[in-house]
Coordinates of C-alpha atoms in Angstrom, one line a residue:
M865 CA 0.0 0.0 0.0
P866 CA 1.3 3.5 -0.8
T867 CA 0.2 4.7 2.7
F868 CA 2.7 2.4 4.5
R869 CA 5.6 3.6 2.4
F870 CA 5.3 7.0 3.9
I871 CA 5.2 5.8 7.5
P872 CA 8.9 5.2 7.9
L873 CA 9.6 8.7 6.4
L874 CA 7.2 10.3 8.8
L875 CA 8.6 8.4 11.7
S876 CA 12.0 9.7 10.8
A877 CA 10.7 13.2 10.5
G878 CA 9.1 13.0 13.9
I879 CA 12.3 11.7 15.5
L880 CA 15.0 13.7 13.7
S881 CA 13.2 16.9 12.8
S882 CA 11.5 17.5 16.2
C883 CA 12.5 20.8 17.6
A884 CA 10.8 22.8 20.4
V885 CA 9.6 26.2 19.1
G886 CA 9.5 29.2 21.4
P887 CA 12.1 30.8 23.7
E888 CA 14.6 28.6 25.5
Y889 CA 14.4 29.1 29.3
K890 CA 17.3 31.0 30.7
N891 CA 18.4 32.0 34.2
V892 CA 17.0 35.1 35.7
D893 CA 18.9 38.2 36.9
A894 CA 18.2 38.9 40.6
A895 CA 19.6 42.2 41.9
L896 CA 20.7 41.2 45.4
P897 CA 23.6 42.7 47.5
D898 CA 26.7 40.8 48.4
H899 CA 26.0 40.8 52.2
Y900 CA 23.3 41.5 54.7
L901 CA 23.2 44.9 56.4
G902 CA 22.9 43.3 59.8
Q903 CA 25.6 40.6 59.3
V904 CA 28.2 42.1 61.7
A905 CA 25.6 42.7 64.5
L906 CA 24.4 39.1 64.0
D907 CA 27.9 37.7 64.2
N908 CA 28.6 39.7 67.4
R909 CA 25.7 38.1 69.3
Q910 CA 26.5 36.3 72.5
A911 CA 24.5 33.0 72.4
T912 CA 24.9 30.0 74.7
T913 CA 23.8 27.4 72.2
N914 CA 24.4 26.7 68.5
A915 CA 21.8 25.5 66.0
D916 CA 22.1 23.0 63.2
F917 CA 20.6 24.9 60.2
A918 CA 18.7 21.8 59.0
K919 CA 17.0 21.4 62.4
W920 CA 17.3 24.8 63.9
W921 CA 14.5 24.3 66.4
E922 CA 16.7 21.9 68.4
G923 CA 19.1 24.9 69.0
F924 CA 16.6 26.4 71.4
A925 CA 17.5 23.6 73.8
D926 CA 13.9 23.0 74.7
P927 CA 12.9 19.3 74.4
Q928 CA 9.2 20.1 74.4
L929 CA 9.6 22.6 71.6
T930 CA 11.5 20.0 69.6
K931 CA 8.8 17.4 70.3
F932 CA 6.0 19.7 69.1
V933 CA 7.8 20.7 65.9
A934 CA 8.3 17.0 65.1
L935 CA 4.6 16.3 65.7
A936 CA 3.6 19.2 63.5
L937 CA 5.8 18.0 60.7
E938 CA 4.2 14.6 61.0
Q939 CA 0.5 15.5 61.6
N940 CA -0.1 19.0 60.2
L941 CA -2.9 19.1 57.5
D942 CA -1.3 21.9 55.5
I943 CA 1.6 19.5 54.9
A944 CA -0.8 16.7 53.9
Q945 CA -2.4 19.0 51.3
A946 CA 1.0 20.0 49.9
Q947 CA 1.9 16.3 49.6
A948 CA -1.4 15.7 47.7
R949 CA -0.5 18.5 45.3
I950 CA 2.8 16.8 44.6
K951 CA 0.9 13.7 43.5
Q952 CA -1.4 15.7 41.3
A953 CA 1.6 17.4 39.6
K954 CA 3.3 14.0 39.2
S955 CA 0.3 12.6 37.4
G956 CA 0.4 15.6 35.1
L957 CA 4.0 15.0 34.3
S958 CA 3.3 11.3 33.6
A959 CA 0.6 12.4 31.2
A960 CA 2.9 14.8 29.4
H961 CA 5.5 12.0 29.1
A962 CA 2.9 9.7 27.7
A963 CA 1.9 12.2 25.0
L964 CA 5.3 11.9 23.4
V965 CA 5.2 8.2 22.8
P966 CA 2.8 6.1 20.7
S967 CA -0.3 4.7 22.3
G968 CA -1.9 1.4 21.4
N969 CA -4.7 -0.9 22.3
I970 CA -5.9 -4.4 21.4
S971 CA -9.5 -5.2 20.8
A972 CA -11.2 -8.5 20.1
Q973 CA -14.8 -9.7 19.8
A974 CA -16.8 -12.8 19.1
I975 CA -20.4 -12.4 17.9
R976 CA -23.1 -15.1 17.7
N977 CA -25.9 -14.0 15.4
H978 CA -29.3 -15.8 14.9
Q979 CA -31.2 -14.3 12.0
S980 CA -34.9 -13.7 12.1
L981 CA -36.9 -15.1 9.2
E982 CA -39.7 -12.6 9.6
S983 CA -37.5 -9.6 8.7
P984 CA -37.1 -8.5 5.1
L985 CA -33.4 -9.7 5.1
G986 CA -34.4 -13.0 6.7
Q987 CA -37.1 -13.7 4.2
L988 CA -34.7 -12.9 1.4
L989 CA -31.9 -15.1 2.7
N990 CA -34.3 -17.9 3.5
A991 CA -34.8 -18.4 -0.2
V992 CA -31.2 -19.2 -0.6
P993 CA -30.5 -23.0 -0.6
N994 CA -28.9 -24.4 2.5
Y995 CA -29.2 -21.0 4.3
D996 CA -28.0 -21.2 7.9
R997 CA -29.8 -18.8 10.2
D998 CA -26.9 -19.0 12.7
A999 CA -23.6 -17.2 12.0
N1000 CA -20.4 -16.4 13.9
L1001 CA -18.1 -13.4 13.6
Y1002 CA -14.7 -13.2 15.1
E1003 CA -12.4 -10.2 15.1
A1004 CA -9.1 -9.2 16.7
N1005 CA -7.3 -5.9 16.0
F1006 CA -4.3 -4.0 17.2
N1007 CA -4.6 -0.2 17.0
A1008 CA -1.8 2.3 17.4
S1009 CA -1.6 6.0 17.2
W1010 CA 1.1 8.6 17.5
E1011 CA 1.1 12.3 17.3
L1012 CA 4.5 13.4 15.9
D1013 CA 5.9 16.2 17.9
I1014 CA 7.6 17.7 14.8
F1015 CA 7.5 21.3 16.1
G1016 CA 7.9 20.6 19.8
G1017 CA 4.5 21.6 21.2
L1018 CA 4.3 18.4 23.2
K1019 CA 7.9 18.9 24.4
R1020 CA 7.0 22.3 25.7
E1021 CA 4.0 20.8 27.4
Q1022 CA 6.4 18.3 29.0
D1023 CA 8.7 21.1 30.1
A1024 CA 5.8 22.9 31.7
A1025 CA 4.6 19.8 33.5
L1026 CA 8.1 19.1 34.8
A1027 CA 8.5 22.6 36.1
E1028 CA 5.0 22.3 37.8
Y1029 CA 6.1 19.1 39.5
Q1030 CA 9.3 20.7 40.7
A1031 CA 7.3 23.7 42.0
A1032 CA 5.0 21.3 43.8
K1033 CA 8.0 19.6 45.5
A1034 CA 9.5 22.9 46.5
G1035 CA 6.1 24.1 47.6
A1036 CA 5.7 21.2 49.9
I1037 CA 9.1 21.9 51.5
A1038 CA 8.1 25.6 51.9
T1039 CA 4.9 24.5 53.6
R1040 CA 6.9 22.3 55.9
L1041 CA 9.3 25.1 56.9
A1042 CA 6.4 27.5 57.5
V1043 CA 4.7 24.9 59.7
A1044 CA 7.9 24.3 61.7
A1045 CA 8.4 28.1 62.1
Q1046 CA 4.8 28.7 63.1
T1047 CA 4.8 25.9 65.6
A1048 CA 8.0 27.2 67.2
D1049 CA 6.7 30.8 67.2
T1050 CA 3.4 29.7 68.8
Y1051 CA 5.2 27.7 71.5
I1052 CA 7.5 30.6 72.3
T1053 CA 4.4 32.9 72.5
I1054 CA 2.8 30.5 75.0
R1055 CA 5.9 30.5 77.2
G1056 CA 6.1 34.2 77.0
L1057 CA 2.5 34.7 78.1
Q1058 CA 3.0 32.2 80.9
S1059 CA 6.0 34.2 82.1
R1060 CA 4.0 37.4 82.0
L1061 CA 1.3 35.7 84.0
E1062 CA 3.8 34.5 86.6
I1063 CA 5.2 38.1 86.9
T1064 CA 1.7 39.5 87.3
K1065 CA 0.7 37.0 89.9
K1066 CA 3.8 37.5 91.9
Q1067 CA 3.3 41.3 91.8
L1068 CA -0.4 40.7 92.8
E1069 CA 0.7 38.7 95.7
T1070 CA 3.1 41.5 96.8
Q1071 CA 0.4 44.1 96.5
Q1072 CA -2.0 42.0 98.4
Q1073 CA 0.5 41.8 101.2
L1074 CA 0.7 45.6 101.0
V1075 CA -3.1 45.8 101.4
T1076 CA -2.8 43.6 104.5
K1077 CA -0.1 45.8 105.9
V1078 CA -2.1 49.0 105.3
N1079 CA -5.3 47.5 106.8
M1080 CA -3.4 46.6 109.9
L1081 CA -2.1 50.1 110.2
Y1082 CA -5.6 51.5 109.6
S1083 CA -7.0 49.2 112.3
R1084 CA -4.5 50.8 114.7
G1085 CA -5.3 54.3 113.6
L1086 CA -1.9 54.7 112.0
A1087 CA -3.1 55.0 108.4
P1088 CA -6.1 56.8 106.9
K1089 CA -8.9 55.0 105.1
L1090 CA -7.7 56.7 101.8
Q1091 CA -4.5 54.6 101.9
V1092 CA -6.5 51.4 102.2
Q1093 CA -8.6 52.4 99.2
Q1094 CA -5.5 53.3 97.2
A1095 CA -3.9 49.9 97.9
E1096 CA -7.1 48.0 97.1
A1097 CA -7.5 49.9 93.8
A1098 CA -3.9 49.0 92.8
V1099 CA -4.6 45.4 93.5
A1100 CA -7.8 45.5 91.3
Q1101 CA -5.8 47.1 88.5
V1102 CA -3.3 44.3 88.5
E1103 CA -6.0 41.6 88.8
A1104 CA -7.7 43.1 85.7
T1105 CA -4.6 42.3 83.5
I1106 CA -4.8 38.6 84.3
P1107 CA -7.9 37.7 82.3
V1108 CA -6.5 39.4 79.2
L1109 CA -3.2 37.4 79.5
E1110 CA -5.2 34.2 80.1
A1111 CA -7.4 34.8 77.0
G1112 CA -4.3 35.4 74.9
L1113 CA -2.8 32.1 76.3
D1114 CA -6.0 30.2 75.4
V1115 CA -5.8 31.5 71.9
A1116 CA -2.1 30.5 71.5
M1117 CA -2.7 27.0 72.9
N1118 CA -5.6 26.4 70.6
A1119 CA -3.5 27.6 67.7
L1120 CA -0.8 25.2 68.6
D1121 CA -3.2 22.2 68.8
V1122 CA -4.5 23.0 65.3
M1123 CA -0.9 23.3 64.0
L1124 CA -0.4 19.8 65.4
G1125 CA -3.5 18.5 63.5
A1126 CA -5.6 18.1 66.6
A1127 CA -8.7 19.6 68.1
P1128 CA -8.2 22.5 70.5
G1129 CA -7.4 21.2 74.0
K1130 CA -5.6 18.0 73.2
Y1131 CA -2.1 19.1 74.2
R1132 CA -3.1 21.8 76.7
A1133 CA -2.2 19.6 79.7
E1134 CA 1.3 19.2 78.5
L1135 CA 1.7 23.0 78.3
S1136 CA 0.1 23.8 81.7
T1137 CA 3.4 23.5 83.6
F1138 CA 5.3 26.8 83.5
K1139 CA 8.6 26.7 81.7
P1140 CA 11.0 29.6 80.9
I1141 CA 11.0 31.3 77.5
P1142 CA 13.4 29.4 75.1
V1143 CA 16.6 31.4 74.5
A1144 CA 17.6 32.1 70.9
P1145 CA 20.6 30.1 69.7
Q1146 CA 23.5 31.4 67.6
I1147 CA 22.7 31.8 63.9
A1148 CA 25.7 30.9 61.9
S1149 CA 26.3 30.3 58.2
V1150 CA 23.8 32.8 57.0
G1151 CA 25.7 33.2 53.7
S1152 CA 24.9 36.0 51.3
P1153 CA 21.5 37.2 50.0
A1154 CA 22.2 35.4 46.7
D1155 CA 22.3 32.1 48.6
L1156 CA 18.6 32.6 49.3
L1157 CA 17.8 31.6 45.7
Q1158 CA 19.0 28.1 46.5
R1159 CA 18.0 28.0 50.2
R1160 CA 14.5 29.4 50.2
P1161 CA 12.0 26.9 48.7
D1162 CA 9.4 29.6 48.1
L1163 CA 11.9 31.3 45.8
I1164 CA 12.4 28.0 44.0
V1165 CA 8.6 27.8 43.6
A1166 CA 8.5 31.3 42.1
E1167 CA 11.4 30.4 39.7
R1168 CA 9.8 27.2 38.6
K1169 CA 6.5 29.0 37.9
L1170 CA 8.5 31.3 35.7
A1171 CA 9.8 28.3 33.8
V1172 CA 6.2 27.1 33.4
A1173 CA 5.2 30.4 31.9
N1174 CA 8.2 30.3 29.6
A1175 CA 7.3 26.8 28.3
K1176 CA 3.7 27.8 27.7
I1177 CA 4.9 30.4 25.2
G1178 CA 6.4 27.6 23.2
Q1179 CA 3.1 25.7 23.5
A1180 CA 1.2 28.6 22.1
I1181 CA 3.7 29.2 19.2
S1182 CA 3.5 25.6 18.2
E1183 CA -0.2 26.1 17.2
Y1184 CA 1.1 28.0 14.2
Y1185 CA 2.3 24.7 12.8
P1186 CA 0.5 21.6 11.5
K1187 CA -0.1 18.6 13.8
V1188 CA 0.7 15.3 12.2
A1189 CA -0.6 12.0 13.6
L1190 CA -0.2 8.4 12.5
S1191 CA -2.8 5.7 13.1
L1192 CA -2.2 2.0 12.3
L1193 CA -4.6 -1.0 12.5
I1194 CA -3.5 -4.6 12.1
G1195 CA -5.9 -7.4 12.7
S1196 CA -7.9 -10.4 11.5
A1197 CA -11.6 -10.9 10.9
T1198 CA -13.6 -13.9 9.7
A1199 CA -17.3 -14.9 9.8
I1200 CA -16.6 -18.6 9.4
S1201 CA -14.8 -19.9 12.6
G1202 CA -12.3 -18.9 15.2
G1203 CA -9.8 -21.4 13.7
N1204 CA -9.4 -19.1 10.7
L1205 CA -9.1 -15.9 12.7
F1206 CA -5.4 -15.5 12.1
S1207 CA -5.2 -17.0 8.6
S1208 CA -3.8 -15.0 5.8
A1209 CA -7.2 -14.7 4.2
A1210 CA -8.6 -13.1 7.3
N1211 CA -5.9 -10.5 7.7
Q1212 CA -6.8 -6.8 7.5
A1213 CA -4.7 -3.7 7.9
S1214 CA -4.9 0.1 7.5
G1215 CA -2.7 3.1 8.0
V1216 CA -3.8 6.7 8.3
V1217 CA -1.8 9.9 8.3
G1218 CA -3.7 12.7 9.9
L1219 CA -3.1 16.4 9.5
R1220 CA -4.6 19.2 11.6
W1221 CA -3.7 22.8 10.9
R1222 CA -5.3 25.9 12.3
L1223 CA -4.6 27.6 9.0
F1224 CA -7.3 30.3 9.2
D1225 CA -7.1 30.8 13.0
F1226 CA -3.8 32.7 13.3
G1227 CA -5.5 35.7 14.8
R1228 CA -6.6 33.6 17.8
I1229 CA -3.2 32.0 18.0
D1230 CA -1.6 35.5 18.1
A1231 CA -3.8 36.4 21.0
Q1232 CA -2.9 33.2 22.8
I1233 CA 0.9 33.9 22.3
D1234 CA 0.5 37.5 23.6
N1235 CA -1.4 36.2 26.6
A1236 CA 1.4 33.6 27.3
K1237 CA 4.1 36.3 27.0
A1238 CA 2.2 38.6 29.4
Q1239 CA 1.9 35.7 31.9
E1240 CA 5.6 35.1 31.6
A1241 CA 6.3 38.8 32.2
E1242 CA 4.1 38.7 35.3
S1243 CA 5.8 35.6 36.6
L1244 CA 9.2 37.3 36.0
S1245 CA 8.2 40.4 38.0
A1246 CA 6.7 38.2 40.7
Y1247 CA 10.0 36.2 41.0
R1248 CA 12.1 39.3 41.2
Q1249 CA 9.8 40.8 43.8
S1250 CA 9.9 37.6 45.8
T1251 CA 13.8 37.7 45.9
L1252 CA 13.7 41.3 47.2
R1253 CA 11.0 40.4 49.8
A1254 CA 13.1 37.4 50.9
A1255 CA 16.2 39.7 51.5
E1256 CA 13.9 42.1 53.3
D1257 CA 12.6 39.3 55.5
V1258 CA 16.2 38.4 56.6
E1259 CA 17.2 42.0 57.3
N1260 CA 14.1 42.6 59.3
A1261 CA 14.5 39.4 61.3
I1262 CA 18.2 40.0 62.1
S1263 CA 17.4 43.6 63.1
A1264 CA 14.5 42.6 65.4
L1265 CA 16.6 39.8 67.0
V1266 CA 19.6 42.0 67.7
K1267 CA 17.6 45.0 68.9
R1268 CA 15.2 42.9 71.1
E1269 CA 18.2 41.2 72.8
Q1270 CA 19.7 44.6 73.5
Q1271 CA 16.3 45.8 74.9
T1272 CA 16.2 42.7 77.1
V1273 CA 19.6 43.6 78.6
Y1274 CA 18.5 47.2 79.3
L1275 CA 15.2 46.1 80.8
A1276 CA 17.0 43.6 83.1
R1277 CA 19.1 46.3 84.5
G1278 CA 16.1 48.5 84.9
E1279 CA 14.2 45.7 86.6
Q1280 CA 16.9 45.2 89.1
S1281 CA 17.1 48.9 89.9
M1282 CA 13.3 49.2 90.2
S1283 CA 13.1 46.2 92.5
Q1284 CA 15.6 47.9 94.8
A1285 CA 13.7 51.2 94.5
R1286 CA 10.5 49.5 95.5
E1287 CA 12.1 47.9 98.5
S1288 CA 13.6 51.2 99.6
S1289 CA 10.2 53.0 99.2
F1290 CA 8.4 50.4 101.2
I1291 CA 11.0 50.7 104.1
A1292 CA 10.7 54.5 103.9
Y1293 CA 6.9 54.2 104.0
Q1294 CA 7.1 52.0 107.1
R1295 CA 9.2 54.7 108.7
G1296 CA 6.8 57.4 107.7
V1297 CA 9.2 59.2 105.4
V1298 CA 7.2 58.8 102.2
S1299 CA 3.5 58.3 101.4
L1300 CA 1.9 55.1 100.3
I1301 CA 1.6 56.6 96.8
E1302 CA 5.4 56.2 96.4
V1303 CA 5.2 52.5 97.2
L1304 CA 2.3 52.0 94.8
H1305 CA 4.0 53.9 92.1
A1306 CA 7.1 51.8 92.6
D1307 CA 5.0 48.6 92.4
E1308 CA 3.4 49.8 89.2
N1309 CA 6.7 50.6 87.6
L1310 CA 8.2 47.3 88.6
L1311 CA 5.3 45.4 87.1
K1312 CA 5.6 47.4 83.9
I1313 CA 9.4 46.9 83.5
S1314 CA 9.2 43.2 84.4
D1315 CA 6.4 42.6 81.9
A1316 CA 8.3 44.5 79.2
K1317 CA 11.4 42.4 79.8
A1318 CA 9.3 39.2 79.4
Q1319 CA 7.9 40.6 76.2
A1320 CA 11.3 41.5 74.9
Q1321 CA 12.6 38.0 75.7
T1322 CA 9.7 36.5 73.9
E1323 CA 10.1 38.7 70.8
S1324 CA 13.8 38.1 70.6
S1325 CA 13.3 34.3 70.5
R1326 CA 10.4 34.8 68.0
S1327 CA 12.7 37.0 65.9
A1328 CA 15.3 34.1 65.9
V1329 CA 12.6 31.8 64.5
A1330 CA 11.7 34.4 61.9
A1331 CA 15.4 34.6 61.0
F1332 CA 15.8 30.9 60.5
K1333 CA 12.7 30.8 58.4
A1334 CA 13.7 33.8 56.3
L1335 CA 17.1 32.2 55.7
G1336 CA 15.5 29.0 54.4
G1337 CA 16.7 26.9 57.3
G1338 CA 15.1 23.5 58.1
W1339 CA 15.8 21.4 55.0
Q1340 CA 18.6 20.2 52.6
P1341 CA 18.7 21.1 48.9
S1342 CA 19.3 17.4 48.2
E1343 CA 15.6 16.8 49.1
L1344 CA 14.7 18.2 45.7
S1345 CA 17.4 16.8 43.6
K1346 CA 16.5 13.2 44.7
S1347 CA 13.3 13.2 42.8
A1348 CA 13.3 15.9 40.2
S1349 CA 16.2 17.6 38.4
V1350 CA 15.6 21.1 39.5
S1351 CA 17.7 23.4 37.3
P1352 CA 20.3 25.6 39.0
L1353 CA 18.8 28.8 40.2
K1354 CA 21.7 31.1 39.5
V1355 CA 20.0 33.7 37.5
D1356 CA 20.6 35.9 34.5
K1357 CA 17.8 36.6 32.0
N1358 CA 17.2 39.2 29.4
E1359 CA 13.7 40.5 30.0
N1360 CA 13.2 41.3 26.3
Q1361 CA 14.3 38.0 25.0
N1362 CA 10.8 37.0 24.0

C-alpha cells in the first residue's frame, strides 16, 4: 500500500526533525547585594547554644519545643495538602511524558448471530438454498496512534509539567518550613504569656501583702482610710490584667493544637506547667543574599512558575504549525470460525496519516501567544519581587533579633534597679518618710518593666525563629534533587528575549 511507504519517512521526520519552538528558558537576573546589612551585628551576638541549620529548632535547647515541631511535621494538615499537590503534579508530568510516545490498544470480539426469518433480510436469505440462520463473527485488532511532535509543542508541554512538578515539590518543603516556624513561634508565644502571668501573679501577691499591711495600720489608727482604698485599687488594677493574658494564652494554645493537626485542647495539659522562655541560639552560616535563591523553597517555587510560563509560550507558538498524527490498524476478521481468525485470508490492515492545521485561525493564536508572554512577564516580575522580599525578611528578622536582645539587657538592668527602689520606698513608708503613693508607684513601675522584659525576651526568640525561616533553614537542597532535576537557580535573564 502506498500509505505504508510514507510511515517510515514520517517516523524519521518525527524523531529527527523534532524541535521545540518558542524561547529557551534562561536563568534570571536577581539584583541582590553581596552581604546583609545586619551581618556584623548578628555575628557579634552572645548566644549560649548553636543551631544546626537543617534542624534549627533543636538549637533552642527545649525538648518540648523539639517534640511539638516534630509532631507538627508529621501531623499538620497543610503539609498533607501539599503532599497531595505533589501527587497531582506528578500525574500531570506522567501524562505529558505519555503524550510523546505512541499509544496502542488491542480489541477482540466474538459475535453469535441468529437471523430472524420474519425480517425482510431473513425472508430474502431464507430463499437461498442451505441457508444457515446462525452465523459467527470473530475479530481481533491492534490499533496504534502517535502524534508526531515535529515542532515541539508536546515537548514544551512536558517542560511545563516538569516545572510544575518541581514547583509542587519545592512548595511542599516551603509549607513544611512554614509549619515548623509557626509551631515554634506559637510555642514561644505560649511560654512568653505564661512568664508574664507569673510576673503579674507575683506582683499581685506582693500588692495584696501591702493591702494587708495598710489594713493593719488602719485598724490601729496609724493610716487613713484613703491609703486602704488606694492599695485595694492598685490590687484590682493588677487583677484586671490577668484575664487578658489568660485569654491570649488560650488562643495561643488552641492555635498550637491546630498546627499539630488536633482539636483545641488536646495538648493543653502538656503545656500547663510553667517553663521559661526558650533562648535564641547562635545563627551561623547565613551566607549571602544570593544564597537565598538556593535555600528558600518559596523562591524555587517562584522560579519554577516562571519556567512554566516560559514553556507555555512555546506551546502557544506551536499552534502556528500543523499537527501530524499516525494511526495503524492490524488485525484479522472472519465470519466462518475462530480457527481461521489468524489465517492470511482473514488479515486486515490500514494506515492513516492525519493532519490538523489551524490555518485560518492565526489571529486567535496570536492572542494566545500574547497572553502567554504577558503571563511570563508577570511571573518574572513576581519572581524578582519575591527575591527582594526574601532579602527584606532576613534583614528585618536580624534587626529585630539583635535589637530585642539589646532591649532585654537594658530592661533587666532597669528591673533590678526598680526592684531595689521598690524595697527602699516600702521601708521609707514604714518609717513614715514617704507616702503610700510612692510605694504603689514603685509597684506599678516594677510590674511594667518586668512585663516589658518578658515581652522583649519572647520577641527576641520569635525573631530568631523568623530569621531561620527567612534564611531558608530546616531542609537540605538534596531533598529536591533526589526526585526531580531542578535546574540551578543562578540567574541571568534578558527581560526582552521574548
